[in-house]
CSV table of C-alpha atoms in Angstrom, one decimal:
chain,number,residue,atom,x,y,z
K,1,UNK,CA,135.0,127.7,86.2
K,2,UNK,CA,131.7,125.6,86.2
K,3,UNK,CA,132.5,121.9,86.3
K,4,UNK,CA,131.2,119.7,83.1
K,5,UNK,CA,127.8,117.9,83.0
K,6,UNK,CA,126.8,115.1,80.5
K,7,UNK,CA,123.1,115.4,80.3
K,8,UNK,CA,121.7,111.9,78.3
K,9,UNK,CA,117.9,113.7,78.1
K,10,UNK,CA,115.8,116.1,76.6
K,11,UNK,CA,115.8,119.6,78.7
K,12,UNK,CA,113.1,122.7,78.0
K,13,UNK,CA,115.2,126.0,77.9
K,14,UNK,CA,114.0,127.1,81.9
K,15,UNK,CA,115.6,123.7,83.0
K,16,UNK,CA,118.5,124.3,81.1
K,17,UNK,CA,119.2,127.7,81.8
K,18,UNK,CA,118.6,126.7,85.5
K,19,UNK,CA,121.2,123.8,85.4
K,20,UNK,CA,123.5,126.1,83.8
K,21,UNK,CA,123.7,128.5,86.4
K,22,UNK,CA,125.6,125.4,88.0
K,23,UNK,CA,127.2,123.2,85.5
K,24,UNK,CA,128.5,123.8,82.1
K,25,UNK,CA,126.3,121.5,80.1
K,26,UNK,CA,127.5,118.8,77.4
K,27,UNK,CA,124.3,117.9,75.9
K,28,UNK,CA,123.9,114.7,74.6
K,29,UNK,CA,119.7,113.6,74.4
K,30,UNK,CA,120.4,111.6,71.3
K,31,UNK,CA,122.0,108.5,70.6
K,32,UNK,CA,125.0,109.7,67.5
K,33,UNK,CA,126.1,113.0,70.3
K,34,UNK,CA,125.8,110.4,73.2
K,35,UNK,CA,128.1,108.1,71.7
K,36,UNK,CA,130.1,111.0,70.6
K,37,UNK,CA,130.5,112.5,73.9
K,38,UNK,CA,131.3,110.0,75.9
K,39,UNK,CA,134.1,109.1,73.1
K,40,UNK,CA,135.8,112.4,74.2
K,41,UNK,CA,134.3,115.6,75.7
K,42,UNK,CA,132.7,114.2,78.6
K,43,UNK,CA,135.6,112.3,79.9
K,44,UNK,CA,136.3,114.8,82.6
K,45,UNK,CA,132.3,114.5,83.8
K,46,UNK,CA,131.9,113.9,87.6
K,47,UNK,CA,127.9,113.8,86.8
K,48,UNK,CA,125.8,112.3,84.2
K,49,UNK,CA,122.1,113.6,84.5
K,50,UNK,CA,119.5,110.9,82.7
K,51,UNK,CA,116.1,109.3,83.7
K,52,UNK,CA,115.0,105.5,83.7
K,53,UNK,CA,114.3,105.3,80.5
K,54,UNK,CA,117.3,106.2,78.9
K,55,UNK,CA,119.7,105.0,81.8
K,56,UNK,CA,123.5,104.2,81.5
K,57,UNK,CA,125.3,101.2,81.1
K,58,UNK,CA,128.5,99.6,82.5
K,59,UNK,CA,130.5,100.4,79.4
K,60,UNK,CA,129.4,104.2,79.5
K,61,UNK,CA,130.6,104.3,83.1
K,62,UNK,CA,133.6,102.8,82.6
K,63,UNK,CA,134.2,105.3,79.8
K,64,UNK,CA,133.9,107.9,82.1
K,65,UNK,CA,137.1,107.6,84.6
K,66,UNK,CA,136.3,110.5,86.4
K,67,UNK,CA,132.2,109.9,87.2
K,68,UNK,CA,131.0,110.0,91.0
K,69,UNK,CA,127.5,110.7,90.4
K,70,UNK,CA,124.6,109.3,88.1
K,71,UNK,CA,121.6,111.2,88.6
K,72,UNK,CA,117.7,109.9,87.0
K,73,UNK,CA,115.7,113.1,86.4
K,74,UNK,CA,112.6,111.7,87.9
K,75,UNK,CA,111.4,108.4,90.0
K,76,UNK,CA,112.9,105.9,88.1
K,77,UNK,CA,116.2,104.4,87.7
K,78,UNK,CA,116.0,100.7,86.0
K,79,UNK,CA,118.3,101.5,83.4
K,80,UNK,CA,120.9,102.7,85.0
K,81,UNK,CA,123.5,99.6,85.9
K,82,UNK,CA,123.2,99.9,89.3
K,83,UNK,CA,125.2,96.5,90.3
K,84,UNK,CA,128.6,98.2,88.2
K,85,UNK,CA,127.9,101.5,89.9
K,86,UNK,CA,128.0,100.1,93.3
K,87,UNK,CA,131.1,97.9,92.7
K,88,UNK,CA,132.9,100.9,91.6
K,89,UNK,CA,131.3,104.0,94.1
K,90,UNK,CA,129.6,105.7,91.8
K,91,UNK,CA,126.3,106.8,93.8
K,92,UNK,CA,122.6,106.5,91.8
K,93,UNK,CA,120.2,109.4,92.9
K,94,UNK,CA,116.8,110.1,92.0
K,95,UNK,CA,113.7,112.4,92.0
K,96,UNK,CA,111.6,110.3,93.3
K,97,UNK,CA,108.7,112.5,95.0
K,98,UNK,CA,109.1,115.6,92.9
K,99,UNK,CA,106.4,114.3,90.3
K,100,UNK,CA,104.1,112.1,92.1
K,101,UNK,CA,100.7,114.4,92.4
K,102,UNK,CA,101.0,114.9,88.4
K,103,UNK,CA,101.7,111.3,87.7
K,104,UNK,CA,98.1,110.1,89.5
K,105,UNK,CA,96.5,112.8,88.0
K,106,UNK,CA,97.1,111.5,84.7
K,107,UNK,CA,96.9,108.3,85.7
K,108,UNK,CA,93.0,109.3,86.4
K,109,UNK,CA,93.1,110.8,83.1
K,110,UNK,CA,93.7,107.8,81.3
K,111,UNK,CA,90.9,106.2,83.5
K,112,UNK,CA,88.1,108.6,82.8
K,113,UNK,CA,89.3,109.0,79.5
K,114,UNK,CA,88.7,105.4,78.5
K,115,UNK,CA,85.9,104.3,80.9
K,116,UNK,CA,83.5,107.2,79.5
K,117,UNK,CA,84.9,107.3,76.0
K,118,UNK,CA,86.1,110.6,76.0
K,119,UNK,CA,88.7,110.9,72.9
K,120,UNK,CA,85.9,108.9,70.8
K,121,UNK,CA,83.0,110.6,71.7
K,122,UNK,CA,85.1,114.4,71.2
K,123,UNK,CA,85.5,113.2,67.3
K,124,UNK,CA,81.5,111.6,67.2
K,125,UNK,CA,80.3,115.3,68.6
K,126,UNK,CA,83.1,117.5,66.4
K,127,UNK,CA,81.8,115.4,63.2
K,128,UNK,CA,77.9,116.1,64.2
K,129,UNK,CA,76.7,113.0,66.2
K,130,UNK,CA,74.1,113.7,69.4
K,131,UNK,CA,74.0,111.1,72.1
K,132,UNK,CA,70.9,109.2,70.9
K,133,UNK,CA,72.6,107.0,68.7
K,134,UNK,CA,75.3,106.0,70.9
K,135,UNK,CA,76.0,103.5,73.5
K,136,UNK,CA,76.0,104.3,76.9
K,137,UNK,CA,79.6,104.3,78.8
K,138,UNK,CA,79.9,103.4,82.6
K,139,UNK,CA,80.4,105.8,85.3
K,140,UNK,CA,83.9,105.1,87.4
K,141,UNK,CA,82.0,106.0,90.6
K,142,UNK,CA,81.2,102.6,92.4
K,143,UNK,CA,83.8,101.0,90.3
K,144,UNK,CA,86.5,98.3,92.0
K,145,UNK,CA,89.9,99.8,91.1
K,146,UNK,CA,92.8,97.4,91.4
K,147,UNK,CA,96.6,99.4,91.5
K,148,UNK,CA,98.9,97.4,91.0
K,149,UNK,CA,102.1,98.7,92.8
K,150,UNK,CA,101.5,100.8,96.3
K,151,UNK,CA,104.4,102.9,96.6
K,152,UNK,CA,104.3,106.7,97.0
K,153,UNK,CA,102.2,106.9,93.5
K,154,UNK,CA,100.2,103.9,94.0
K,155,UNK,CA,98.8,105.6,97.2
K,156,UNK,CA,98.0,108.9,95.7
K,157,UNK,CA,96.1,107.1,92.7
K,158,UNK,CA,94.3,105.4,95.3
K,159,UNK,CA,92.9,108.6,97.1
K,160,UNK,CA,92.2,110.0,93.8
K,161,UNK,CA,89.8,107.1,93.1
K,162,UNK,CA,88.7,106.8,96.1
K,163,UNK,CA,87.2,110.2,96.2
K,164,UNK,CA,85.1,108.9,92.8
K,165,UNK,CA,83.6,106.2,95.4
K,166,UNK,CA,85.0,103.4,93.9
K,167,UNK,CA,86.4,100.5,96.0
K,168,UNK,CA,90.7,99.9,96.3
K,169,UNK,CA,92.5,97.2,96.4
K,170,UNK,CA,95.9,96.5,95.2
K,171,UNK,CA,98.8,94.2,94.7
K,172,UNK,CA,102.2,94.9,95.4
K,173,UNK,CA,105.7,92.7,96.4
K,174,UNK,CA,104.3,92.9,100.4
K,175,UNK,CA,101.4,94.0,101.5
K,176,UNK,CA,101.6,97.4,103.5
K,177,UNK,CA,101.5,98.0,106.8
K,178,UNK,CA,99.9,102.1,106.2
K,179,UNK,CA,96.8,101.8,104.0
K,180,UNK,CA,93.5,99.7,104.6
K,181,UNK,CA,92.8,98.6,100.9
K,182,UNK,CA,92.3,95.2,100.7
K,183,UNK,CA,95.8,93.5,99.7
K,184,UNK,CA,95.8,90.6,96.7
K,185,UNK,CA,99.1,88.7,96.8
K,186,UNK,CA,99.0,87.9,93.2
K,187,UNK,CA,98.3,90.2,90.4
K,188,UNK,CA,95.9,88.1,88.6
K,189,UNK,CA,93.5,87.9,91.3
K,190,UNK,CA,93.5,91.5,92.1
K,191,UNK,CA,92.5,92.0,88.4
K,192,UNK,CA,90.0,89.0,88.7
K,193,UNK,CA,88.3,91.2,91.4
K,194,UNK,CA,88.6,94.5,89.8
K,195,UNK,CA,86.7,97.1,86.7
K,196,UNK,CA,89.4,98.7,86.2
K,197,UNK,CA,93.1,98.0,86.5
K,198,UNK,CA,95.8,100.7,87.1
K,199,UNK,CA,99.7,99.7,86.7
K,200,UNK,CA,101.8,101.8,88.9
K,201,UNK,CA,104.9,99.0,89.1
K,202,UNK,CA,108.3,99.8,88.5
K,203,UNK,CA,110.4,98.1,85.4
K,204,UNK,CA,113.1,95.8,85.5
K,205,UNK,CA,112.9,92.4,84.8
K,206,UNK,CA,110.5,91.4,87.7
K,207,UNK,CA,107.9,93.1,86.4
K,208,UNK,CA,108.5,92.4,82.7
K,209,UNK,CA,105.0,91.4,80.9
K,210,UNK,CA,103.6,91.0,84.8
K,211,UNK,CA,100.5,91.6,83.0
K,212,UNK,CA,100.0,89.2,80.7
K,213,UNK,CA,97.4,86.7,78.5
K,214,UNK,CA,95.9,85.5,81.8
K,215,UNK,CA,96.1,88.8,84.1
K,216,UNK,CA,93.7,90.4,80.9
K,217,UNK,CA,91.4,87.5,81.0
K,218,UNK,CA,90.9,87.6,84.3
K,219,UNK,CA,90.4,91.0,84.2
K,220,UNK,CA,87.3,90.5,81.1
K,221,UNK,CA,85.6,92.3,78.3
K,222,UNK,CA,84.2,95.0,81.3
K,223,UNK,CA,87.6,95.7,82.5
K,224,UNK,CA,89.8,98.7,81.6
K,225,UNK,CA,93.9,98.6,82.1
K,226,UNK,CA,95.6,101.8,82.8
K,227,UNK,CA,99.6,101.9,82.6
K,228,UNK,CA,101.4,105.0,84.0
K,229,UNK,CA,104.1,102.5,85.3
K,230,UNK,CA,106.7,101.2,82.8
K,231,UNK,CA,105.9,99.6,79.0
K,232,UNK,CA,107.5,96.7,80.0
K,233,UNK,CA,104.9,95.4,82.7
K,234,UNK,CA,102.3,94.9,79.9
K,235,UNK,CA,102.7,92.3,77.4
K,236,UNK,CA,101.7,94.8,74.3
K,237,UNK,CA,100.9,91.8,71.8
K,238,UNK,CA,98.7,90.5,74.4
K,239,UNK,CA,96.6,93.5,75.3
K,240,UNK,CA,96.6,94.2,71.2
K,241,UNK,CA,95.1,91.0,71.0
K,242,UNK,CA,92.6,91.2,74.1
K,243,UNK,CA,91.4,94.8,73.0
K,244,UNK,CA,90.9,93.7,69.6
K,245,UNK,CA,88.9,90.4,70.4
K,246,UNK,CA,86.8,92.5,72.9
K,247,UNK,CA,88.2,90.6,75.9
K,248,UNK,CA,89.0,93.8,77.7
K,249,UNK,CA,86.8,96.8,77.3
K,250,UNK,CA,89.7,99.6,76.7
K,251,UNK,CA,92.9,100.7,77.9
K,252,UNK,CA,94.7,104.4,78.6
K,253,UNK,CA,98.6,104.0,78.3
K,254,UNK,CA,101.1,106.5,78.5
K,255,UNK,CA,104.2,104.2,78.9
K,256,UNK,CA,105.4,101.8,76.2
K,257,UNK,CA,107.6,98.6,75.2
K,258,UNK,CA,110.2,99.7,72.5
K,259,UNK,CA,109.6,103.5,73.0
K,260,UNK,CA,110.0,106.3,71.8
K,261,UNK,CA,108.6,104.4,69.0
K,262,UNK,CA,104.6,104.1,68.9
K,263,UNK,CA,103.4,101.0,69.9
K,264,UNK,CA,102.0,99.7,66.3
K,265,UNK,CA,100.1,96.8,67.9
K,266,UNK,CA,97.6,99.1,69.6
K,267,UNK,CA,97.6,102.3,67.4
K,268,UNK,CA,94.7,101.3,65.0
K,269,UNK,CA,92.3,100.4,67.8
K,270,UNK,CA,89.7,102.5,68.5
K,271,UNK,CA,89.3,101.4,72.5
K,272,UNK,CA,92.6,102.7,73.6
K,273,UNK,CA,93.9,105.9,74.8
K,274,UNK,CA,97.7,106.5,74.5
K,275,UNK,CA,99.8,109.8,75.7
K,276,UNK,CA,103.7,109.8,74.7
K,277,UNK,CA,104.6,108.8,78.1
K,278,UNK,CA,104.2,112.3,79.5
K,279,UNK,CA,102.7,111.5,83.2
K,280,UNK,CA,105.5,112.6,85.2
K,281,UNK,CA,105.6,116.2,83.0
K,282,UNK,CA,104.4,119.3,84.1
K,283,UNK,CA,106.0,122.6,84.9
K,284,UNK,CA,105.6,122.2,88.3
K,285,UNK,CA,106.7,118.4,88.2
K,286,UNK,CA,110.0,119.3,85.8
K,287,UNK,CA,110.6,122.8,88.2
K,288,UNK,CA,110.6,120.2,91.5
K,289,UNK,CA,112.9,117.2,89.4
K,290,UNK,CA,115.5,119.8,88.5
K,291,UNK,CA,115.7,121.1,92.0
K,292,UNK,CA,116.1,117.8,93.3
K,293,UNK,CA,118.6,117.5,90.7
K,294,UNK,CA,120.9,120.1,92.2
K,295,UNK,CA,120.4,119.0,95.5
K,296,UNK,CA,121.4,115.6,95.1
K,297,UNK,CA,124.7,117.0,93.5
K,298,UNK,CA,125.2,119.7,96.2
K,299,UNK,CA,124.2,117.1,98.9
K,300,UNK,CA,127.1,114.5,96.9
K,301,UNK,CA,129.7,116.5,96.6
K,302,UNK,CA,129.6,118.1,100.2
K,303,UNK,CA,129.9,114.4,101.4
K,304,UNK,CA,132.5,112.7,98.9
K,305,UNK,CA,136.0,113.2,98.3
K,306,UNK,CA,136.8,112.9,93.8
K,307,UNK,CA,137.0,109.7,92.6
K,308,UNK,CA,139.7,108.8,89.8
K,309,UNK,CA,139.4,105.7,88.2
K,310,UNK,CA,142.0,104.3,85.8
């Protein structure tokens, strides 16, 4: 008999068929069957699969006597209460590295995207406009890209720029001992310096509005700000209000405060580019994140002895 699984996300059939093969599924990837599962069915669950975004909390957990594993389909795991998962032994894992490549590709997406106008210019060519009557947009090669955030997807961004000749430089919590960019210790300087600005930060509440009123200004009516990271680094009123005033040139986001819901503030202007935070999502991406999935549970359970909690 296949032990239970709570699943808290949205799977495509392949993953869940694949998961299956494993674990007898109680799916749960909206809030009413959450709630309703964790009531009852999934009581007996040893392992909860979610992401970052939709996390767990310390009441869920404590709902669920019998949990040993929480598992975040993907890099990142800020919603998951990590502090009451330690204090009780209930182990976090992660896919962090399974979609890194398809994050910085979109992530250079978003920039080209916006810096040459793409999404605007499609509509201008589909309704019967020729280039003579447009403005010109900039070229990204030559450009000073600032990346906020230098882990594992920070670095590939970089390379991917890079090899558009633009200059790197970036701002993270400590400056890194195993790239050559040039290292900014504070965020607005590094977008003082750069064209274009690319968040690859983590959420939580260190980075909450990290770019803000100030970090825009200083990056200027020229600058561009993409955000593959988390919606809560950017202050979304803020850039709203900087996009719309002309203080920064455009933005490409695929991550949003509040979502799933669209981010109202920024959906009537034409100088943004927006993408329903699917960075991390490709076949190859999902295929490597529900691999990692079952390894971290085979890897868990060959190591730990079942956990009852009152």
């Amino acid at each position: 008999m296949k032990p239970p699984l709570l699943v808290l996300i949205h799977l495509s059939e392949e993953s869940t068929a694949t998961i299956a093969a494993h674990y007898d599924i109680l799916y749960a990837p909206d809030r009413q069957r959450r709630d309703e599962m964790i009531a009852g069915p999934a009581r007996k669950v040893a392992v909860v699969l979610t992401n970052g975004t939709t996390g767990l909390t310390a009441d869920e957990m404590r709902a669920l006597p019998h949990l040993q594993l929480v598992c975040a389909l993907g890099a990142g795991v800020e919603n998951i209460d990590a502090a009451h998962a330690q204090a009780h032994g209930i182990e976090i894992a992660s896919g962090a590295g399974t979609n890194e490549d398809c994050v910085a590709d979109h992530a250079m997406g978003l920039l080209l995207a916006i810096v040459r106008n793409i999404p605007v210019l499609d509509r201008y060519t589909r309704d019967g406009g020729w280039r003579e009557t447009i403005p010109l947009q900039p070229q990204l090669a030559g450009k000073r890209v600032g990346i906020v955030g230098m882990g594992n997807i920070g670095k590939k961004i970089a390379r991917r720029a890079a090899a558009f000749d633009a200059d790197i430089a970036y701002c993270n919590r400590k400056k890194r001992d195993d790239v050559d960019y040039h290292y900014f210790p504070d965020v607005a300087q590094l977008a003082g310096w750069a064209d274009c600005l690319i968040v690859a930060a983590p959420g939580g509440a260190q980075t909450r509005h990290l770019i803000n009123a100030r970090v825009l200004e200083e990056l200027g009516p020229h600058g561009y700000l993409v955000n593959i990271g988390r919606g809560s680094v950017v202050d979304t009123e803020a850039l709203a209000a900087a996009l719309a005033a002309g203080r920064v040139a455009g933005a490409g986001l695929d991550v949003y405060e509040g979502e799933p819901k669209p981010p109202a503030a920024l959906i009537g202007l034409p100088n943004v580019v927006l993408t329903p935070h699917v960075a991390g999502w490709s076949p190859e991406a999902i295929s490597a994140s529900v691999r990692q999935f079952l390894r971290n549970c085979e890897e868990h359970f060959a190591a730990a002895e079942p956990v009852v909690r009152a």
